[in-house]
Amino acid sequence: MTIPFFDGHNDTLLKLLEADGADKERPFIEGMPSAQLDLPRAKAAGMAGGFLAMFPPPLKTGLATVAGGPALSPNLPPELALADAQLVTNGMASILLRLERAGALAVCRSASDVRAAIDRQVLAAIFHIEGAEAIDTDFRSLDVLYAAGLRSIGIVWSRANAFGTGVPFRHNVDPDIGPGLTDAGKELVRVSNRMGIMLDLSHLNAAGFRDVAAISDKPLVATHSNVHAISPSSRNLVDWQLAAIAESKGVVGLNYAVGFLQPDGVFRADTPLELMVRHVDALVDALGEDGVALGSDFDGAMIPAVMGDVTGVPKLLQALLDKGYGEELVGKIALGNWLRMIETTIG
Ligand code: ZN
């Protein structure tokens, strides 16, 4: 039995953009062994859809230093200029739109779009940007991105931008680092609420998190973050953040990145499924059965070797069933909770 699932976060579009060759779409459609996610394996695994992130990487260091490098870097990467962010974001948006034209996926602008795509057995994609660097503070480019399908914004990646400040990748550290949202960041929250754009709190620091919680009239969402009490990374959620998300009836997507799963933050390929289940247990305790979902971080991080790639997701779902989670709850974690959150935040 294949359990359909929806993924809260992956960086596959950047992987495709950075691959050699002019045809950036074909590797996704036909299979890309160097990636953790492509269409043939998504279909085989039961992936119904997901948030496809557009992450504009640091100009010089590149994503690899983040994904495979030291987890304990104390410094935030430099800020990224608007034009640089827009160039790579356009590249990734183009790949997403061409994949849709090729029939490989559907760019979904609402929960009913997602449901329709799932019914047609077409991969349901939500256009997400990870870090709002491609958006100017007059929100002109936001209109253009919205028209292209944008429906979800991570206000920051792990650096500062015109809207707020992200957390560095540090272990044994609280996310309470740096200032809150700028005035433009606060306005971005209001504009996104109005337009039906989901806001993602993953990578945001504590002060920014508090600002979003105070301003936003929508449930709080962290698409790919884990439990700080188990793995005290600045990228993970501390108790008061989980309580705020629970109070708002929001959702957290489990991040498979080993550095955010391991108690000591060390990048270990032999991270067991049991540790992922431990984080899910803690998330269910904190958020309830409607508050937990999946947020793989495929193609953006080292994930447990036992999972390997997207075809390993059924192993995680089976591990939850084996732990005594009922089929109904596993169905919520796999798909239902994201569907409800898309309905609530996007429409
Ligand atoms: Zn991320």
XYZ file of C-alpha atoms and ligand atoms in Angstrom:
348
model
C 0.000 0.000 0.000
C 1.419 3.380 -0.996
C 0.555 6.279 1.292
C 0.317 9.555 -0.658
C 2.374 12.356 0.867
C 3.031 16.060 0.421
C 6.456 17.569 1.000
C 6.836 20.896 2.817
C 10.248 21.823 1.423
C 12.820 20.786 -1.159
C 15.586 22.555 -3.066
C 15.341 20.490 -6.237
C 14.719 23.512 -8.498
C 18.124 24.940 -7.547
C 19.726 21.540 -8.129
C 18.222 21.543 -11.634
C 19.260 25.145 -12.322
C 22.858 24.461 -11.305
C 23.158 21.221 -13.306
C 25.183 21.223 -16.532
C 23.400 21.425 -19.859
C 20.874 23.721 -21.496
C 17.809 21.548 -20.879
C 17.212 22.003 -17.165
C 13.856 20.198 -17.165
C 14.697 16.850 -18.757
C 16.708 15.520 -15.780
C 13.707 16.024 -13.501
C 11.327 14.331 -15.927
C 13.567 11.420 -16.902
C 15.413 10.948 -13.625
C 18.469 12.606 -12.057
C 20.525 10.136 -10.018
C 22.571 12.921 -8.369
C 19.378 14.453 -6.939
C 17.304 13.211 -4.006
C 14.068 14.015 -5.827
C 12.930 13.663 -9.432
C 9.646 12.798 -11.112
C 10.083 9.027 -11.619
C 11.121 8.513 -7.994
C 8.455 10.912 -6.681
C 5.814 8.841 -8.492
C 7.272 5.569 -7.244
C 7.287 6.823 -3.654
C 3.705 8.134 -3.659
C 4.612 11.818 -3.538
C 1.433 13.721 -4.355
C 3.080 17.134 -4.364
C 5.041 19.642 -2.393
C 6.367 23.116 -1.860
C 9.080 23.597 -4.484
C 11.461 26.148 -3.038
C 13.356 28.757 -4.999
C 16.399 29.453 -2.901
C 18.804 32.101 -4.186
C 22.154 30.826 -2.894
C 25.004 32.950 -1.580
C 26.951 34.308 -4.549
C 30.422 32.995 -3.786
C 30.131 30.152 -1.334
C 27.292 28.237 -3.020
C 24.769 25.905 -1.479
C 27.302 23.091 -1.023
C 28.987 24.868 1.864
C 25.670 24.981 3.648
C 24.510 21.463 2.852
C 27.714 19.535 3.408
C 29.996 21.861 5.300
C 30.488 22.534 8.969
C 27.260 22.832 10.931
C 28.775 25.148 13.462
C 29.601 28.180 11.327
C 29.115 31.168 13.607
C 28.647 33.737 10.848
C 25.680 34.551 8.683
C 26.335 34.493 4.928
C 26.407 37.958 3.327
C 23.232 39.587 2.147
C 22.208 39.058 -1.473
C 21.395 41.956 -3.811
C 17.887 42.233 -5.318
C 19.099 41.833 -8.915
C 21.186 38.749 -8.088
C 18.275 37.141 -6.268
C 15.867 37.939 -9.100
C 18.181 36.440 -11.730
C 18.369 33.012 -10.080
C 14.738 33.132 -8.957
C 13.669 33.769 -12.560
C 15.790 30.799 -13.580
C 14.110 28.483 -11.081
C 10.636 29.875 -11.821
C 11.269 29.235 -15.514
C 12.142 25.610 -14.779
C 8.958 25.221 -12.726
C 6.786 26.757 -15.464
C 8.427 24.721 -18.229
C 7.921 21.555 -16.171
C 4.254 22.468 -15.994
C 4.097 23.037 -19.771
C 5.708 19.625 -20.238
C 2.962 18.063 -18.118
C 5.384 16.972 -15.393
C 3.597 18.894 -12.627
C 0.870 21.438 -11.970
C 1.631 24.835 -10.408
C -1.163 25.029 -7.828
C -2.579 28.386 -6.740
C -5.147 27.077 -4.254
C -6.097 24.035 -2.225
C -8.629 23.074 -4.889
C -5.829 23.211 -7.498
C -3.845 20.838 -5.304
C -6.765 18.451 -4.946
C -7.476 18.553 -8.688
C -3.828 17.791 -9.502
C -3.806 14.880 -7.064
C -7.015 13.538 -8.628
C -5.359 13.719 -12.060
C -2.245 12.053 -10.587
C -0.118 15.044 -11.584
C 2.499 16.261 -9.096
C 0.988 19.243 -7.237
C 3.587 22.017 -6.864
C 3.362 25.083 -4.650
C 5.629 27.937 -5.860
C 7.681 28.892 -2.759
C 10.583 31.299 -2.346
C 13.054 30.637 0.459
C 14.176 34.104 1.515
C 12.387 37.144 0.095
C 15.505 38.667 -1.496
C 13.855 38.698 -4.939
C 11.081 40.981 -3.658
C 11.583 44.747 -3.618
C 10.261 46.732 -0.672
C 7.602 48.410 -2.855
C 6.284 44.879 -3.561
C 6.258 45.436 -7.351
C 8.094 42.185 -8.045
C 5.740 40.472 -5.597
C 2.888 41.151 -8.043
C 4.899 39.561 -10.862
C 5.876 36.522 -8.800
C 2.286 36.116 -7.595
C 1.044 36.183 -11.190
C 3.586 33.458 -11.993
C 2.116 31.334 -9.194
C 3.964 32.313 -5.997
C 1.871 31.262 -2.987
C 4.392 30.747 -0.192
C 7.241 32.892 1.166
C 9.988 32.093 3.614
C 10.686 35.621 4.797
C 14.370 34.896 5.318
C 16.919 32.191 4.709
C 19.786 32.025 7.222
C 20.978 35.567 6.545
C 19.633 39.093 6.818
C 17.586 40.744 4.082
C 15.375 43.817 3.652
C 12.602 42.135 5.652
C 14.249 40.361 8.571
C 17.140 38.302 9.891
C 17.642 34.551 9.774
C 19.362 32.248 12.224
C 22.914 31.065 11.551
C 23.570 27.312 11.353
C 24.800 26.809 14.925
C 24.373 24.067 17.466
C 23.719 24.399 21.206
C 22.338 27.825 20.444
C 18.908 29.361 20.892
C 17.288 30.989 17.801
C 17.074 34.250 19.770
C 19.770 35.925 17.677
C 19.500 39.356 16.074
C 16.752 41.918 15.468
C 13.110 41.393 14.480
C 11.367 42.196 11.220
C 12.020 45.527 9.541
C 9.077 47.804 8.749
C 9.117 46.328 5.237
C 9.076 42.857 6.768
C 6.036 43.697 8.867
C 4.322 45.061 5.761
C 5.240 41.880 3.860
C 3.341 39.886 6.493
C 0.220 42.058 6.052
C 0.431 42.036 2.238
C 0.918 38.253 2.188
C -2.100 37.761 4.470
C -4.182 39.885 2.117
C -2.986 38.174 -1.064
C -3.325 34.606 0.207
C 0.387 33.839 0.383
C 1.511 31.428 3.097
C 4.364 32.635 5.321
C 7.093 30.205 6.352
C 8.942 30.753 9.638
C 11.744 28.223 9.073
C 15.158 30.001 9.171
C 13.649 33.085 10.885
C 15.143 34.239 14.187
C 13.157 34.468 17.434
C 12.463 38.202 17.295
C 11.176 37.910 13.721
C 9.064 34.908 14.718
C 7.457 36.974 17.494
C 6.720 39.774 15.031
C 5.002 37.426 12.576
C 3.011 35.844 15.408
C 1.850 39.307 16.538
C 0.949 40.622 13.068
C -0.246 37.664 11.014
C -3.899 36.679 11.098
C -3.105 33.213 9.721
C -1.821 30.044 11.425
C 1.951 29.949 11.957
C 3.885 27.568 9.725
C 7.455 26.259 9.750
C 7.835 24.146 6.608
C 11.107 22.411 7.517
C 12.185 22.628 11.160
C 12.643 20.186 14.040
C 12.497 20.123 17.824
C 15.138 22.176 19.649
C 14.669 20.161 22.867
C 16.014 17.089 21.003
C 18.485 18.750 18.632
C 19.401 22.215 19.958
C 20.184 23.810 16.597
C 19.361 27.468 16.077
C 17.347 26.178 13.063
C 15.003 24.185 15.296
C 11.961 25.337 17.264
C 12.137 25.984 21.006
C 9.207 25.239 23.321
C 7.600 28.694 23.233
C 7.705 28.696 19.416
C 6.004 25.293 19.282
C 3.407 26.575 21.758
C 2.760 29.658 19.600
C 2.368 27.486 16.494
C -0.006 25.184 18.402
C -2.072 28.110 19.652
C -2.432 29.409 16.079
C -3.406 25.895 14.886
C -0.377 25.931 12.605
C 1.872 23.228 11.164
C 5.516 22.160 11.342
C 7.092 20.013 8.621
C 9.675 17.483 9.833
C 13.107 18.284 8.366
C 15.151 15.188 7.373
C 18.508 17.026 7.517
C 20.722 14.999 9.834
C 22.271 18.133 11.364
C 18.834 19.213 12.615
C 17.909 15.696 13.804
C 21.008 14.702 15.772
C 21.229 15.773 19.431
C 24.874 16.788 18.903
C 24.248 18.347 15.480
C 26.923 16.246 13.782
C 26.280 15.334 10.124
C 25.911 11.558 10.396
C 24.658 9.557 7.417
C 23.783 6.643 9.718
C 21.078 8.669 11.494
C 18.298 6.149 12.211
C 14.607 6.420 11.384
C 13.960 6.115 15.132
C 15.447 9.570 15.669
C 13.094 11.024 13.045
C 10.196 9.305 14.810
C 11.356 10.867 18.105
C 11.037 14.327 16.592
C 7.590 13.438 15.210
C 6.543 12.195 18.672
C 7.627 15.497 20.225
C 5.927 17.521 17.494
C 2.664 15.603 17.979
C 2.926 16.187 21.743
C 3.445 19.915 21.236
C 1.160 20.584 18.266
C -1.458 17.857 18.306
C -2.354 15.491 15.493
C -3.286 18.338 13.123
C 0.010 20.198 13.531
C 2.630 17.826 12.141
C 3.622 17.289 8.517
C 6.681 16.542 6.363
C 9.355 18.984 5.152
C 12.162 16.904 3.691
C 14.830 19.446 2.683
C 15.622 17.106 -0.250
C 18.459 18.416 -2.419
C 19.368 20.953 0.240
C 20.846 18.784 2.972
C 22.429 15.501 3.989
C 19.599 13.146 4.921
C 19.740 9.760 6.671
C 21.248 7.083 4.412
C 18.448 4.718 5.437
C 16.058 7.106 3.700
C 18.419 7.813 0.804
C 16.091 9.826 -1.383
C 12.380 10.438 -1.922
C 11.763 6.702 -2.348
C 12.691 6.332 1.339
C 9.757 8.405 2.605
C 7.488 5.305 2.795
C 10.010 3.834 5.263
C 9.450 6.793 7.585
C 5.674 6.453 7.265
C 5.958 2.721 7.952
C 8.117 3.462 11.005
C 5.297 5.666 12.327
C 2.755 2.881 11.728
C 5.090 0.408 13.463
C 5.346 2.802 16.414
C 1.579 2.565 16.836
C 0.470 5.636 14.919
C -2.909 4.863 13.371
C -3.472 5.017 9.630
C -5.592 8.136 10.033
C -2.858 10.041 11.866
C -0.168 8.913 9.420
C -2.431 10.104 6.610
C -2.676 13.524 8.256
C 1.073 13.789 8.743
C 1.732 12.616 5.201
C -0.834 14.722 3.354
C -3.925 15.902 5.212
C -2.313 18.509 7.425
C -0.566 20.266 4.532
C -3.808 20.240 2.534
C -5.675 21.874 5.412
C -2.927 24.444 5.960
C -2.849 25.344 2.248
C -6.614 25.796 2.372
C -6.368 28.007 5.467
C -3.437 30.191 4.450
C -3.720 30.345 0.654
C -7.347 29.561 0.023
Zn 15.940 25.729 4.283
